[in-house]
PDB file of N, H, CA, C and O in Angstrom:
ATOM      1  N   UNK A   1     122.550  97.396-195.471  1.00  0.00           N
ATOM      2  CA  UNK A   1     123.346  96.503-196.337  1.00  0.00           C
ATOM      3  C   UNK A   1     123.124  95.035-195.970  1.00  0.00           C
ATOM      4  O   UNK A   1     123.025  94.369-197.000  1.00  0.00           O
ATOM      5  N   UNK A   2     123.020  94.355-194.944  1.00  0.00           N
ATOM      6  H   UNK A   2     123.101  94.896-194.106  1.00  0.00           H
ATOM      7  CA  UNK A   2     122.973  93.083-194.042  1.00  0.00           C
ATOM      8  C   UNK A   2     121.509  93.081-194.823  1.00  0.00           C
ATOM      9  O   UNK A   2     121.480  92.218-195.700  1.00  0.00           O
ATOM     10  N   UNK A   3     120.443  93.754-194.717  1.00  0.00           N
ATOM     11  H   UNK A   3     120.467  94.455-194.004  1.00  0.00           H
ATOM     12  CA  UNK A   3     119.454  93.437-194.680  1.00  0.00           C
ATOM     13  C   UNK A   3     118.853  92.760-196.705  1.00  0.00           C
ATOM     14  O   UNK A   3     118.041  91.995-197.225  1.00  0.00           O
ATOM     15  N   UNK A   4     119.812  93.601-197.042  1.00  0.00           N
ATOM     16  H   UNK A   4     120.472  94.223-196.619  1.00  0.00           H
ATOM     17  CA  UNK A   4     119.719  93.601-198.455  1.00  0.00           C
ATOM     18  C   UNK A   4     120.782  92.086-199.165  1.00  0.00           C
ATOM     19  O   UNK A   4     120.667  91.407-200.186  1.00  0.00           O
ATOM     20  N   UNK A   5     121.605  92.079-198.200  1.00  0.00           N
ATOM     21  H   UNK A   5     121.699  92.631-197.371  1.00  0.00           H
ATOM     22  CA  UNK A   5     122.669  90.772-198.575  1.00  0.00           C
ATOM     23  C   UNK A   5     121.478  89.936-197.962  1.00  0.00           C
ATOM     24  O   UNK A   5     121.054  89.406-198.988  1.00  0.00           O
ATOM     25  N   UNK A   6     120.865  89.592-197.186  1.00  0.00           N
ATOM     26  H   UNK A   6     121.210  90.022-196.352  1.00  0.00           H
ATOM     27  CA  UNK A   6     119.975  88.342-196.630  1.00  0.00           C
ATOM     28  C   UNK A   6     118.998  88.332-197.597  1.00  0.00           C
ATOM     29  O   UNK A   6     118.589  87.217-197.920  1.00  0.00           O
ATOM     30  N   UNK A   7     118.448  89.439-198.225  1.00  0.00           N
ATOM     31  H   UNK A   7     118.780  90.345-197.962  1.00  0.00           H
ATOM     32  CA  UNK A   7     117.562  89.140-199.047  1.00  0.00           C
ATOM     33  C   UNK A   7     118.070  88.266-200.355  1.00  0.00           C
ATOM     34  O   UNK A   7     117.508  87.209-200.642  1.00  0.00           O
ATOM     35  N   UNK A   8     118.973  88.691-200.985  1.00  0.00           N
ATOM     36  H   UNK A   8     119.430  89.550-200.753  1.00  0.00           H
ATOM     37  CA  UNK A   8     119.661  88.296-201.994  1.00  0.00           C
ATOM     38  C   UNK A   8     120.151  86.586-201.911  1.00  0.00           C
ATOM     39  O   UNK A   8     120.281  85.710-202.766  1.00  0.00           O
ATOM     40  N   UNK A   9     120.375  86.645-200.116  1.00  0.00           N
ATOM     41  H   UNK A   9     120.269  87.357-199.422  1.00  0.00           H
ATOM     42  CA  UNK A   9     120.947  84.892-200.253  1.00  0.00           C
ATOM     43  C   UNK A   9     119.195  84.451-200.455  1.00  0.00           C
ATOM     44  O   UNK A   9     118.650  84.003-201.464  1.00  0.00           O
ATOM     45  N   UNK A  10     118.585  84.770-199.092  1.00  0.00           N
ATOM     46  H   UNK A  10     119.027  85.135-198.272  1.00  0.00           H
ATOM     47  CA  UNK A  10     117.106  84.245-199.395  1.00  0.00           C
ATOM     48  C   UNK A  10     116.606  83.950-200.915  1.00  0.00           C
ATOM     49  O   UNK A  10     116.103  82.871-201.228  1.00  0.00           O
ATOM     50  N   UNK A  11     116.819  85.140-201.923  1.00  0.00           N
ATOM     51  H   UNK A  11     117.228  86.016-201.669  1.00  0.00           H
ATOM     52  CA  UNK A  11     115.794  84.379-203.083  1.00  0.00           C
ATOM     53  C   UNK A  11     117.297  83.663-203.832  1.00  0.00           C
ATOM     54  O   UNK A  11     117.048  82.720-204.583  1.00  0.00           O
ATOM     55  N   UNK A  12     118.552  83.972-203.710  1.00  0.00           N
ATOM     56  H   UNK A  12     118.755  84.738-203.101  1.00  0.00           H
ATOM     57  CA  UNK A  12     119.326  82.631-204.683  1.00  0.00           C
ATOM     58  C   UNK A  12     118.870  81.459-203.847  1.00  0.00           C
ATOM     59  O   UNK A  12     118.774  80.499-204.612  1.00  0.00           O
ATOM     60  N   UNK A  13     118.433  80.994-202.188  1.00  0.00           N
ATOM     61  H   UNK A  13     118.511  81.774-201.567  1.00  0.00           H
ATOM     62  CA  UNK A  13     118.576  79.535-201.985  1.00  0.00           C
ATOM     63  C   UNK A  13     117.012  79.302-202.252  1.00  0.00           C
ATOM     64  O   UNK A  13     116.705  78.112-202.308  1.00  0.00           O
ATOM     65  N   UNK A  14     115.806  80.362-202.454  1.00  0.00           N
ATOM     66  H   UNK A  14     116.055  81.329-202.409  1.00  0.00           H
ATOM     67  CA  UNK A  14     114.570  79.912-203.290  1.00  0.00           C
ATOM     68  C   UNK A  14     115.384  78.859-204.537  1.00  0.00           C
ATOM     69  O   UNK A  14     115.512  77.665-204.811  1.00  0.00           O
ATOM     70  N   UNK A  15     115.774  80.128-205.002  1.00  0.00           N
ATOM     71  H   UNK A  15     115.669  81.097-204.780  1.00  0.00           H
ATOM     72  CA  UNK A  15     116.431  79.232-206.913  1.00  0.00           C
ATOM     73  C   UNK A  15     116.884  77.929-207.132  1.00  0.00           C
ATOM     74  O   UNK A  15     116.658  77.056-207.970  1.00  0.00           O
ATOM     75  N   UNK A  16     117.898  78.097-205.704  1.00  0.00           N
ATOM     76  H   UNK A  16     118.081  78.806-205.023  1.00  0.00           H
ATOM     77  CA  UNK A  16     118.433  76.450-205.326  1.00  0.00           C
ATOM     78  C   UNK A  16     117.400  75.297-205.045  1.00  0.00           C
ATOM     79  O   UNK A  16     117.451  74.075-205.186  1.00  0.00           O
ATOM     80  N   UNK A  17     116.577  76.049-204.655  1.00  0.00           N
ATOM     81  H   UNK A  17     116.535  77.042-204.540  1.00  0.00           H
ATOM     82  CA  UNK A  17     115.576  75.106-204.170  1.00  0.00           C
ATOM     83  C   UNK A  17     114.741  74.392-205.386  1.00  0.00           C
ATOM     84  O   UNK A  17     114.600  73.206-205.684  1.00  0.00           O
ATOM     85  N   UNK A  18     114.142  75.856-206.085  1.00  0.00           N
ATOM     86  H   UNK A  18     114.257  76.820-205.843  1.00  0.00           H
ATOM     87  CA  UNK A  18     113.327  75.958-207.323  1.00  0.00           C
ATOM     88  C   UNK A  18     114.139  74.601-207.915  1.00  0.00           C
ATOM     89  O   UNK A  18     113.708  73.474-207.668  1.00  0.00           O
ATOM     90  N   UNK A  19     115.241  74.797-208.646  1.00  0.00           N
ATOM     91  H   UNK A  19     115.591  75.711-208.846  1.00  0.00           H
ATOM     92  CA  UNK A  19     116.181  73.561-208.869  1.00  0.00           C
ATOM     93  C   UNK A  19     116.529  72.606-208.848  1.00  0.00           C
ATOM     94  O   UNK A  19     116.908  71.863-209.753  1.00  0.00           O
ATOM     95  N   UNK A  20     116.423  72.434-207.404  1.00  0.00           N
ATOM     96  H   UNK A  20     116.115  73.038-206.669  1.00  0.00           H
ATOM     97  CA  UNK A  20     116.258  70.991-207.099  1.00  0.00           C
ATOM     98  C   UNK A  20     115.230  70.519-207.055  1.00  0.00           C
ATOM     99  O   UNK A  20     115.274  69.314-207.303  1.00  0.00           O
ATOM    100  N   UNK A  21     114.299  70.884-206.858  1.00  0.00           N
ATOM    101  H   UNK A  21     114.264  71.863-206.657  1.00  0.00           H
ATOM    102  CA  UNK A  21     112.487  70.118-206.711  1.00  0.00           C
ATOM    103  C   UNK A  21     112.513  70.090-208.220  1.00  0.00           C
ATOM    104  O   UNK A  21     112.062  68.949-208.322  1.00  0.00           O
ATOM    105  N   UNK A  22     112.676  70.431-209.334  1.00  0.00           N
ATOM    106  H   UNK A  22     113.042  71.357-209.251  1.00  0.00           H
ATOM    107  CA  UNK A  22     112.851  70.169-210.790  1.00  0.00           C
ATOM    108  C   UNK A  22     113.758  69.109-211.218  1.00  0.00           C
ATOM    109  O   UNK A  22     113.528  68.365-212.171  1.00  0.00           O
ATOM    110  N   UNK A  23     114.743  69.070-210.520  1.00  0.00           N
ATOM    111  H   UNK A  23     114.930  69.674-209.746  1.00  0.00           H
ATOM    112  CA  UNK A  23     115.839  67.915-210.828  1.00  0.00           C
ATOM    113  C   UNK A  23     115.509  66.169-210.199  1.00  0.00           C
ATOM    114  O   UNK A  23     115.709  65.044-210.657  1.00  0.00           O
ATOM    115  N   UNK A  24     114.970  66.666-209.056  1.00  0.00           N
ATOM    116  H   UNK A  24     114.807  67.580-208.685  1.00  0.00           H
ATOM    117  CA  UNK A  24     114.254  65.581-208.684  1.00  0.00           C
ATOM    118  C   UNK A  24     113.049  65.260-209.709  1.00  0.00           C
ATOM    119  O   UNK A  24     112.992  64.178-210.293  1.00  0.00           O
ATOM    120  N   UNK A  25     112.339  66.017-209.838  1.00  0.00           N
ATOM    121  H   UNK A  25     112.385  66.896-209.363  1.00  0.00           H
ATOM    122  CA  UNK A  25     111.209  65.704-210.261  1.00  0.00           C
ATOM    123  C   UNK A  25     111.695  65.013-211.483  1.00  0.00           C
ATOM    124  O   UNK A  25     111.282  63.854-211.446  1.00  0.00           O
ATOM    125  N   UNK A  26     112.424  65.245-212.588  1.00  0.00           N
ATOM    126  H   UNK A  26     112.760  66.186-212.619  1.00  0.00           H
ATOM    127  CA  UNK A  26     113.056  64.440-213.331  1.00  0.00           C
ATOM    128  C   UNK A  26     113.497  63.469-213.587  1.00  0.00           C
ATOM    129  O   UNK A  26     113.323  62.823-214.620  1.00  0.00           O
ATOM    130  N   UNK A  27     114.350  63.128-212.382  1.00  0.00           N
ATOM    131  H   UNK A  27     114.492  63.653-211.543  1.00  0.00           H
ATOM    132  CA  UNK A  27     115.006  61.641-211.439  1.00  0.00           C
ATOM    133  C   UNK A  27     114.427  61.046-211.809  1.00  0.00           C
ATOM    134  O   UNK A  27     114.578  60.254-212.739  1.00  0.00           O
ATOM    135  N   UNK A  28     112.967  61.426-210.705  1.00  0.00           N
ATOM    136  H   UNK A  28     112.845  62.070-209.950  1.00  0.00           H
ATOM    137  CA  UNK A  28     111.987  60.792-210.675  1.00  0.00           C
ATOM    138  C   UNK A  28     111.297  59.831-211.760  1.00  0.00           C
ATOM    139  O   UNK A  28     111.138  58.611-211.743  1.00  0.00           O
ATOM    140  N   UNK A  29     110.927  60.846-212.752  1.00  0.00           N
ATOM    141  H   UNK A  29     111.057  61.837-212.766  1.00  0.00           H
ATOM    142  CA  UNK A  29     110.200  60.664-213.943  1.00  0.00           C
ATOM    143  C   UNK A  29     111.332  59.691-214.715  1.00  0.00           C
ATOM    144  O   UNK A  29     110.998  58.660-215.299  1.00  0.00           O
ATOM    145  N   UNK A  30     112.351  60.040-214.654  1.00  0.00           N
ATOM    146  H   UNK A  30     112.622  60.877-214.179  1.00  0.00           H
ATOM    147  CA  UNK A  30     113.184  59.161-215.336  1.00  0.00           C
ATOM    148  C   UNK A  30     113.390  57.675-214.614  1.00  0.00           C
ATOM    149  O   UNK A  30     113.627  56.732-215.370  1.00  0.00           O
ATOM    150  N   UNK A  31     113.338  57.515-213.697  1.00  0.00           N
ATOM    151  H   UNK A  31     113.146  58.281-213.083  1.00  0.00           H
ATOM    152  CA  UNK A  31     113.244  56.569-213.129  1.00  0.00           C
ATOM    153  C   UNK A  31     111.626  55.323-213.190  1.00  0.00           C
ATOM    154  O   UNK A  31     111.363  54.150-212.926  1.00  0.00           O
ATOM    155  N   UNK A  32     111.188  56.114-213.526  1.00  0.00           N
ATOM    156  H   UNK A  32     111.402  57.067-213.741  1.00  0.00           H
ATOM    157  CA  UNK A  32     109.660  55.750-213.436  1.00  0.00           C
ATOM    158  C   UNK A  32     109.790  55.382-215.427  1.00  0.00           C
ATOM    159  O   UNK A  32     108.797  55.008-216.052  1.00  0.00           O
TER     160      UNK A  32
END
């Protein structure tokens, strides 16, 4: 169960991540 809950946080804080490197990248572009 532990092993399967770590997986699950692991790929939602990928997503978080995925997310933010997109939101930035936007910023960015918007800023520019």
């Amino acid at each position: 169960m532990l092993g399967v809950r770590l997986g699950v946080v692991g790929i939602l804080a990928r997503e978080d991540v995925k997310v933010l490197t997109v939101y930035v990248d936007l910023s960015v572009i918007c800023v520019c």
